[in-house]
CSV table of C-alpha atoms (C1' of nucleotides) in Angstrom, one decimal:
chain,number,residue,atom,x,y,z
A,1,MET,CA,-15.1,10.3,-77.4
A,2,ASN,CA,-15.6,6.8,-76.1
A,3,LYS,CA,-18.6,5.9,-78.3
A,4,THR,CA,-20.4,2.9,-76.8
A,5,ARG,CA,-20.3,0.0,-79.2
A,6,PRO,CA,-23.5,-2.0,-79.6
A,7,TYR,CA,-23.7,-5.0,-77.3
A,8,SER,CA,-20.7,-3.9,-75.4
A,9,ALA,CA,-22.3,-4.4,-72.1
A,10,ILE,CA,-23.4,-7.9,-73.0
A,11,ILE,CA,-20.0,-8.8,-74.4
A,12,GLU,CA,-18.5,-7.7,-71.1
A,13,ARG,CA,-20.9,-9.8,-69.2
A,14,LEU,CA,-20.0,-12.8,-71.3
A,15,ARG,CA,-16.3,-12.1,-70.9
A,16,ALA,CA,-16.8,-11.8,-67.2
A,17,ALA,CA,-18.3,-15.2,-67.2
A,18,LYS,CA,-15.4,-16.6,-69.2
A,19,LEU,CA,-17.7,-17.3,-72.1
A,20,ARG,CA,-16.5,-16.3,-75.6
A,21,PRO,CA,-19.0,-13.9,-77.1
A,22,THR,CA,-19.9,-16.0,-80.1
A,23,ARG,CA,-22.7,-15.1,-82.5
A,24,GLN,CA,-25.1,-17.6,-80.8
A,25,ARG,CA,-24.4,-16.5,-77.3
A,26,LEU,CA,-24.7,-12.9,-78.1
A,27,ALA,CA,-28.0,-13.4,-79.9
A,28,LEU,CA,-29.4,-15.4,-77.0
A,29,ALA,CA,-28.0,-13.0,-74.4
A,30,ARG,CA,-29.6,-10.1,-76.1
A,31,LEU,CA,-33.0,-11.8,-76.3
A,32,LEU,CA,-32.7,-12.7,-72.6
A,33,PHE,CA,-31.3,-9.6,-71.1
A,34,GLU,CA,-32.3,-6.7,-73.2
A,35,GLY,CA,-36.0,-6.9,-72.5
A,36,GLY,CA,-36.5,-6.8,-68.7
A,37,ASP,CA,-37.4,-9.9,-66.6
A,38,ARG,CA,-38.2,-12.9,-68.7
A,39,HIS,CA,-39.1,-16.5,-68.2
A,40,VAL,CA,-38.2,-18.9,-71.0
A,41,THR,CA,-37.9,-22.5,-71.8
A,42,ALA,CA,-35.3,-23.8,-74.1
A,43,GLU,CA,-37.9,-24.3,-76.7
A,44,SER,CA,-39.5,-20.9,-76.4
A,45,LEU,CA,-36.1,-19.2,-76.6
A,46,HIS,CA,-35.1,-21.3,-79.6
A,47,LYS,CA,-38.3,-20.4,-81.4
A,48,GLN,CA,-37.9,-16.7,-80.7
A,49,ALA,CA,-34.3,-16.8,-82.0
A,50,LEU,CA,-35.3,-18.5,-85.2
A,51,SER,CA,-38.2,-16.0,-85.7
A,52,GLN,CA,-35.6,-13.3,-85.6
A,53,ASN,CA,-33.5,-15.1,-88.1
A,54,GLU,CA,-30.8,-16.0,-85.6
A,55,ARG,CA,-29.5,-19.4,-86.6
A,56,VAL,CA,-28.9,-21.4,-83.4
A,57,SER,CA,-29.5,-25.1,-82.8
A,58,LEU,CA,-31.7,-26.3,-80.0
A,59,ALA,CA,-28.7,-28.1,-78.5
A,60,THR,CA,-26.8,-24.8,-78.3
A,61,VAL,CA,-29.8,-23.1,-76.6
A,62,TYR,CA,-29.8,-25.8,-73.9
A,63,ASN,CA,-26.0,-25.6,-73.4
A,64,THR,CA,-26.1,-21.8,-73.3
A,65,LEU,CA,-29.0,-21.7,-70.8
A,66,HIS,CA,-27.0,-23.9,-68.5
A,67,GLN,CA,-23.8,-22.0,-69.0
A,68,PHE,CA,-25.6,-18.7,-68.2
A,69,THR,CA,-27.2,-20.4,-65.2
A,70,ARG,CA,-23.8,-21.6,-63.9
A,71,ALA,CA,-22.5,-18.1,-64.4
A,72,GLY,CA,-25.4,-16.7,-62.2
A,73,MET,CA,-27.0,-14.8,-65.1
A,74,LEU,CA,-30.1,-17.0,-65.0
A,75,CYS,CA,-31.8,-19.1,-62.5
A,76,GLU,CA,-33.8,-22.3,-63.0
A,77,VAL,CA,-37.4,-22.5,-61.8
A,78,VAL,CA,-38.9,-25.9,-61.1
A,79,VAL,CA,-42.7,-25.7,-61.5
A,80,GLU,CA,-43.4,-28.6,-63.8
A,81,SER,CA,-41.9,-32.0,-64.1
A,82,ALA,CA,-41.2,-32.3,-67.8
A,83,ARG,CA,-40.1,-28.8,-68.7
A,84,SER,CA,-37.4,-26.5,-67.3
A,85,TYR,CA,-37.9,-22.8,-67.0
A,86,PHE,CA,-35.2,-20.2,-66.8
A,87,ASP,CA,-35.6,-16.8,-65.2
A,88,THR,CA,-33.6,-13.7,-65.9
A,89,ASN,CA,-34.4,-12.4,-62.5
A,90,THR,CA,-31.7,-13.8,-60.3
A,91,ILE,CA,-32.6,-11.9,-57.1
A,92,HIS,CA,-34.3,-14.3,-54.8
A,93,HIS,CA,-38.0,-14.3,-55.3
A,94,HIS,CA,-41.0,-16.5,-55.7
A,95,HIS,CA,-43.5,-17.3,-58.5
A,96,PHE,CA,-47.1,-17.5,-59.5
A,97,PHE,CA,-47.6,-20.3,-62.0
A,98,CYS,CA,-50.7,-20.9,-64.1
A,99,GLU,CA,-50.7,-24.5,-65.1
A,100,GLU,CA,-53.3,-23.9,-67.8
A,101,SER,CA,-51.3,-21.3,-69.7
A,102,GLN,CA,-47.9,-22.3,-68.3
A,103,VAL,CA,-47.2,-18.7,-67.5
A,104,LEU,CA,-44.8,-17.7,-64.8
A,105,LYS,CA,-44.9,-14.4,-62.9
A,106,ASP,CA,-42.5,-13.1,-60.3
A,107,ILE,CA,-43.4,-12.4,-56.7
A,108,PRO,CA,-40.8,-10.1,-55.2
A,109,CYS,CA,-39.4,-11.6,-52.0
A,110,ALA,CA,-40.7,-8.7,-50.0
A,111,ASP,CA,-44.3,-9.4,-51.0
A,112,LEU,CA,-44.4,-12.8,-49.4
A,113,ARG,CA,-43.0,-13.4,-46.0
A,114,LEU,CA,-42.5,-16.7,-44.3
A,115,LEU,CA,-42.9,-17.2,-40.6
A,116,ASP,CA,-41.8,-20.0,-38.4
A,117,LEU,CA,-39.2,-21.5,-40.7
A,118,PRO,CA,-39.1,-25.2,-39.7
A,119,THR,CA,-35.8,-26.8,-38.7
A,120,PRO,CA,-34.3,-28.8,-41.5
A,121,PRO,CA,-33.7,-32.5,-41.0
A,122,GLN,CA,-30.7,-33.8,-39.1
A,123,GLY,CA,-27.4,-32.7,-40.7
A,124,MET,CA,-29.0,-30.6,-43.3
A,125,GLU,CA,-29.0,-26.9,-43.9
A,126,ILE,CA,-31.3,-24.7,-46.0
A,127,ASN,CA,-30.1,-23.9,-49.4
A,128,GLN,CA,-33.0,-22.1,-51.0
A,129,ILE,CA,-36.7,-21.6,-50.4
A,130,ASP,CA,-39.0,-21.8,-53.4
A,131,VAL,CA,-42.7,-20.7,-53.1
A,132,VAL,CA,-44.9,-21.5,-56.1
A,133,ILE,CA,-48.4,-20.2,-55.9
A,134,ARG,CA,-50.4,-22.1,-58.5
A,135,THR,CA,-53.2,-20.2,-60.0
A,136,ARG,CA,-56.1,-20.9,-62.4
A,137,PRO,CA,-58.4,-18.7,-64.4
A,138,ARG,CA,-61.0,-17.4,-62.0
A,139,GLY,CA,-64.0,-19.7,-61.8
A,140,SER,CA,-62.7,-22.8,-63.6
B,1,MET,CA,-68.6,-63.1,-36.1
B,2,ASN,CA,-67.7,-60.5,-38.7
B,3,LYS,CA,-64.1,-61.5,-39.1
B,4,THR,CA,-62.2,-58.7,-40.8
B,5,ARG,CA,-60.8,-60.0,-44.1
B,6,PRO,CA,-57.3,-59.0,-44.9
B,7,TYR,CA,-56.9,-55.8,-47.0
B,8,SER,CA,-60.6,-55.1,-46.6
B,9,ALA,CA,-60.0,-51.4,-45.8
B,10,ILE,CA,-57.9,-51.0,-48.9
B,11,ILE,CA,-60.4,-52.9,-51.0
B,12,GLU,CA,-63.1,-50.5,-49.7
B,13,ARG,CA,-60.9,-47.5,-50.6
B,14,LEU,CA,-60.4,-48.8,-54.1
B,15,ARG,CA,-64.1,-49.5,-54.5
B,16,ALA,CA,-65.0,-46.0,-53.3
B,17,ALA,CA,-62.7,-44.7,-56.0
B,18,LYS,CA,-64.5,-46.9,-58.5
B,19,LEU,CA,-61.3,-48.8,-59.1
B,20,ARG,CA,-61.5,-52.5,-59.3
B,21,PRO,CA,-59.4,-54.1,-56.6
B,22,THR,CA,-57.1,-56.0,-59.0
B,23,ARG,CA,-54.0,-57.9,-57.8
B,24,GLN,CA,-51.8,-55.1,-59.0
B,25,ARG,CA,-53.7,-52.2,-57.5
B,26,LEU,CA,-54.0,-54.0,-54.2
B,27,ALA,CA,-50.3,-54.7,-54.0
B,28,LEU,CA,-49.4,-51.1,-54.8
B,29,ALA,CA,-52.1,-49.7,-52.5
B,30,ARG,CA,-50.7,-51.8,-49.6
B,31,LEU,CA,-47.2,-50.6,-50.3
B,32,LEU,CA,-48.4,-47.0,-50.4
B,33,PHE,CA,-50.9,-46.9,-47.6
B,34,GLU,CA,-50.0,-49.4,-45.1
B,35,GLY,CA,-46.8,-47.8,-43.9
B,36,GLY,CA,-47.5,-44.3,-42.9
B,37,ASP,CA,-46.5,-41.3,-45.0
B,38,ARG,CA,-44.5,-42.1,-48.1
B,39,HIS,CA,-42.9,-40.3,-51.0
B,40,VAL,CA,-42.4,-42.5,-54.1
B,41,THR,CA,-41.5,-42.2,-57.7
B,42,ALA,CA,-42.9,-44.6,-60.2
B,43,GLU,CA,-39.6,-46.3,-60.4
B,44,SER,CA,-39.0,-46.6,-56.7
B,45,LEU,CA,-42.5,-48.1,-56.2
B,46,HIS,CA,-42.0,-50.5,-59.1
B,47,LYS,CA,-38.7,-51.6,-57.6
B,48,GLN,CA,-40.2,-52.2,-54.2
B,49,ALA,CA,-43.1,-54.2,-55.7
B,50,LEU,CA,-40.7,-56.4,-57.6
B,51,SER,CA,-38.5,-56.9,-54.6
B,52,GLN,CA,-41.6,-58.3,-52.8
B,53,ASN,CA,-42.3,-60.6,-55.7
B,54,GLU,CA,-45.3,-58.6,-56.8
B,55,ARG,CA,-45.5,-58.8,-60.6
B,56,VAL,CA,-46.5,-55.4,-61.9
B,57,SER,CA,-45.3,-53.7,-65.0
B,58,LEU,CA,-43.9,-50.2,-64.8
B,59,ALA,CA,-46.6,-49.0,-67.1
B,60,THR,CA,-49.2,-50.2,-64.6
B,61,VAL,CA,-47.4,-48.4,-61.8
B,62,TYR,CA,-47.6,-45.2,-63.7
B,63,ASN,CA,-51.2,-45.7,-64.5
B,64,THR,CA,-52.1,-46.6,-61.0
B,65,LEU,CA,-50.2,-43.7,-59.5
B,66,HIS,CA,-52.3,-41.3,-61.7
B,67,GLN,CA,-55.5,-43.1,-60.9
B,68,PHE,CA,-54.8,-42.9,-57.2
B,69,THR,CA,-53.9,-39.2,-57.6
B,70,ARG,CA,-57.1,-38.5,-59.5
B,71,ALA,CA,-59.0,-40.2,-56.7
B,72,GLY,CA,-57.4,-38.0,-54.1
B,73,MET,CA,-55.5,-40.8,-52.5
B,74,LEU,CA,-52.1,-39.4,-53.5
B,75,CYS,CA,-50.8,-36.0,-54.5
B,76,GLU,CA,-48.1,-35.2,-56.9
B,77,VAL,CA,-45.1,-33.1,-55.7
B,78,VAL,CA,-43.1,-31.1,-58.2
B,79,VAL,CA,-39.5,-30.7,-57.0
B,80,GLU,CA,-37.4,-31.8,-59.9
B,81,SER,CA,-38.0,-31.5,-63.6
B,82,ALA,CA,-37.5,-35.0,-64.9
B,83,ARG,CA,-39.0,-37.1,-62.1
B,84,SER,CA,-42.5,-37.1,-60.6
B,85,TYR,CA,-42.9,-37.7,-56.9
B,86,PHE,CA,-46.1,-38.9,-55.3
B,87,ASP,CA,-47.0,-38.3,-51.7
B,88,THR,CA,-49.4,-40.4,-49.6
B,89,ASN,CA,-50.0,-37.4,-47.4
B,90,THR,CA,-52.8,-35.6,-49.1
B,91,ILE,CA,-53.4,-33.0,-46.4
B,92,HIS,CA,-52.0,-29.7,-47.5
B,93,HIS,CA,-48.4,-29.4,-46.5
B,94,HIS,CA,-45.0,-28.4,-47.7
B,95,HIS,CA,-41.6,-30.1,-48.3
B,96,PHE,CA,-38.0,-30.2,-47.5
B,97,PHE,CA,-36.1,-31.6,-50.5
B,98,CYS,CA,-32.5,-32.6,-50.6
B,99,GLU,CA,-31.3,-32.4,-54.2
B,100,GLU,CA,-28.2,-34.5,-53.4
B,101,SER,CA,-30.1,-37.5,-52.0
B,102,GLN,CA,-33.4,-36.8,-53.6
B,103,VAL,CA,-35.1,-37.3,-50.3
B,104,LEU,CA,-38.4,-35.5,-49.7
B,105,LYS,CA,-39.7,-34.7,-46.2
B,106,ASP,CA,-43.0,-33.3,-45.1
B,107,ILE,CA,-43.4,-30.0,-43.4
B,108,PRO,CA,-46.8,-29.8,-41.7
B,109,CYS,CA,-48.8,-26.8,-42.8
B,110,ALA,CA,-48.8,-25.4,-39.3
B,111,ASP,CA,-45.0,-25.4,-39.1
B,112,LEU,CA,-44.7,-22.8,-41.8
B,113,ARG,CA,-46.9,-19.8,-42.1
B,114,LEU,CA,-47.1,-17.4,-45.0
B,115,LEU,CA,-47.7,-13.7,-44.4
B,116,ASP,CA,-48.9,-11.0,-46.9
B,117,LEU,CA,-50.1,-13.4,-49.6
B,118,PRO,CA,-49.7,-11.4,-52.8
B,119,THR,CA,-52.6,-10.8,-55.1
B,120,PRO,CA,-52.7,-13.1,-58.0
B,121,PRO,CA,-52.5,-11.8,-61.6
B,122,GLN,CA,-55.6,-10.3,-63.3
B,123,GLY,CA,-58.4,-12.9,-63.7
B,124,MET,CA,-56.5,-15.6,-61.7
B,125,GLU,CA,-57.3,-17.2,-58.5
B,126,ILE,CA,-55.1,-19.2,-56.2
B,127,ASN,CA,-55.3,-22.9,-56.6
B,128,GLN,CA,-52.5,-24.2,-54.3
B,129,ILE,CA,-49.4,-23.0,-52.6
B,130,ASP,CA,-46.3,-25.1,-52.6
B,131,VAL,CA,-43.3,-24.3,-50.5
B,132,VAL,CA,-40.1,-26.3,-51.2
B,133,ILE,CA,-37.2,-25.8,-48.8
B,134,ARG,CA,-34.2,-27.1,-50.6
B,135,THR,CA,-31.5,-28.4,-48.3
B,136,ARG,CA,-28.0,-29.7,-48.6
B,137,PRO,CA,-25.8,-31.7,-46.2
B,138,ARG,CA,-24.4,-29.2,-43.7
B,139,GLY,CA,-21.1,-27.7,-44.8
B,140,SER,CA,-21.1,-28.7,-48.5
C,1,DG,C1',-70.2,-62.7,-71.2
C,2,DT,C1',-69.0,-57.9,-71.0
C,3,DG,C1',-66.4,-54.3,-69.8
C,4,DT,C1',-62.1,-53.3,-67.3
C,5,DT,C1',-57.4,-53.8,-66.6
C,6,DT,C1',-52.9,-55.4,-67.7
C,7,DG,C1',-48.3,-55.8,-69.9
C,8,DC,C1',-45.7,-55.3,-73.6
C,9,DA,C1',-43.4,-52.8,-76.9
C,10,DA,C1',-43.5,-48.8,-79.4
C,11,DA,C1',-43.9,-44.0,-79.5
C,12,DG,C1',-43.4,-39.5,-77.3
C,13,DT,C1',-41.3,-35.6,-74.9
C,14,DG,C1',-37.8,-32.9,-73.2
C,15,DT,C1',-32.9,-33.1,-72.6
C,16,DT,C1',-27.9,-34.4,-73.0
C,17,DT,C1',-23.9,-36.0,-75.5
C,18,DG,C1',-20.2,-37.5,-78.9
C,19,DC,C1',-17.9,-35.8,-82.4
C,20,DA,C1',-16.5,-33.6,-86.8
C,21,DA,C1',-16.6,-29.1,-88.6
C,22,DT,C1',-16.3,-24.3,-87.6
C,23,DT,C1',-15.1,-20.3,-85.1
C,24,DT,C1',-12.6,-17.5,-81.7
C,25,DA,C1',-8.6,-15.4,-79.7
D,1,DT,C1',-2.9,-22.7,-84.7
D,2,DA,C1',-4.6,-24.1,-80.4
D,3,DA,C1',-8.6,-24.2,-77.8
D,4,DA,C1',-13.4,-23.4,-77.4
D,5,DT,C1',-17.8,-23.7,-79.5
D,6,DT,C1',-21.3,-25.3,-82.6
D,7,DG,C1',-24.7,-28.4,-84.9
D,8,DC,C1',-26.2,-32.6,-86.0
D,9,DA,C1',-27.8,-36.9,-85.0
D,10,DA,C1',-27.9,-40.4,-81.8
D,11,DA,C1',-28.6,-41.5,-77.2
D,12,DC,C1',-31.1,-40.7,-72.9
D,13,DA,C1',-34.4,-40.8,-69.0
D,14,DC,C1',-38.9,-40.6,-67.9
D,15,DT,C1',-43.5,-41.1,-69.3
D,16,DT,C1',-47.6,-42.2,-72.1
D,17,DT,C1',-50.2,-45.0,-75.4
D,18,DG,C1',-52.2,-48.8,-78.6
D,19,DC,C1',-53.7,-53.0,-78.5
D,20,DA,C1',-54.2,-58.1,-77.7
D,21,DA,C1',-54.5,-61.1,-73.9
D,22,DA,C1',-56.0,-61.7,-69.1
D,23,DC,C1',-59.1,-60.6,-65.5
D,24,DA,C1',-63.1,-59.0,-62.5
D,25,DC,C1',-67.8,-59.0,-61.8
DNA sequence: GTGTTTGCAAAGTGTTTGCAATTTA
DNA sequence: TAAATTGCAAACACTTTGCAAACAC
């Protein structure tokens, strides 16, 4: 009767990424990965952790977000100079971004097709294509 | 004999934007607008100004870039959290960006078409569409 | 002259880092 | 107990701001 231990899936994920499943990493990973697709900033995630009485320092949140990103569990989205956003959806996709509310929303890759990809500059190859559709509240 | 004064076009442009043509603004405007399409950061423009013996403070460069942007003479390009880039090409277009060298390159709007624009979230309308094609040196 | 603009230095924001103390395996 | 991780505080990079002096009109 191989009873599933709590968090075991997440612990495995951390182990697979060669990251020790410390209390802090576990807490952050649960917040990030147990609730569907999410977009967080270091600060928003830190706040959320604290609000659930998880003691984590902001520095550790930053470090952890980068470790998860390096491990392919998150990806970074650049939509604002100033703040970094991290996305739990690591399948290639695009974004709506509302500058007013600073809310990100995914656009599945299939919902937005690009035609006529231009040739990259001399000696360069394409790494990644990011489309950001900036939105505003209707009539503002 | 209406001899064209030097800089008169730029002075007019500043006046039209209700910006007094001060020594600093003139110098920066000449650097920005007299050499075809350019992508600058506050720091790169400041360096260039100093290298031509134009005395301008970095704070003034920042302020001026924002004033020019507000006046529609520049537009801001978000490709990196941390640094802000300003583009003298204000016609809607997209960008190649090489993270390694931090070089931006324009992609004319006509060279990259989008199909199947997705519907924006409830109550939102599209403001602007930014495509960034991130590149890397071939084979790296 | 009057209002605008500048430059400095200080403050601000988001992020990273050095290092001693703690935790993990 | 050896190596990894954490938290703090300090350092960082970039940007903005308050204000007195300088400038444009």
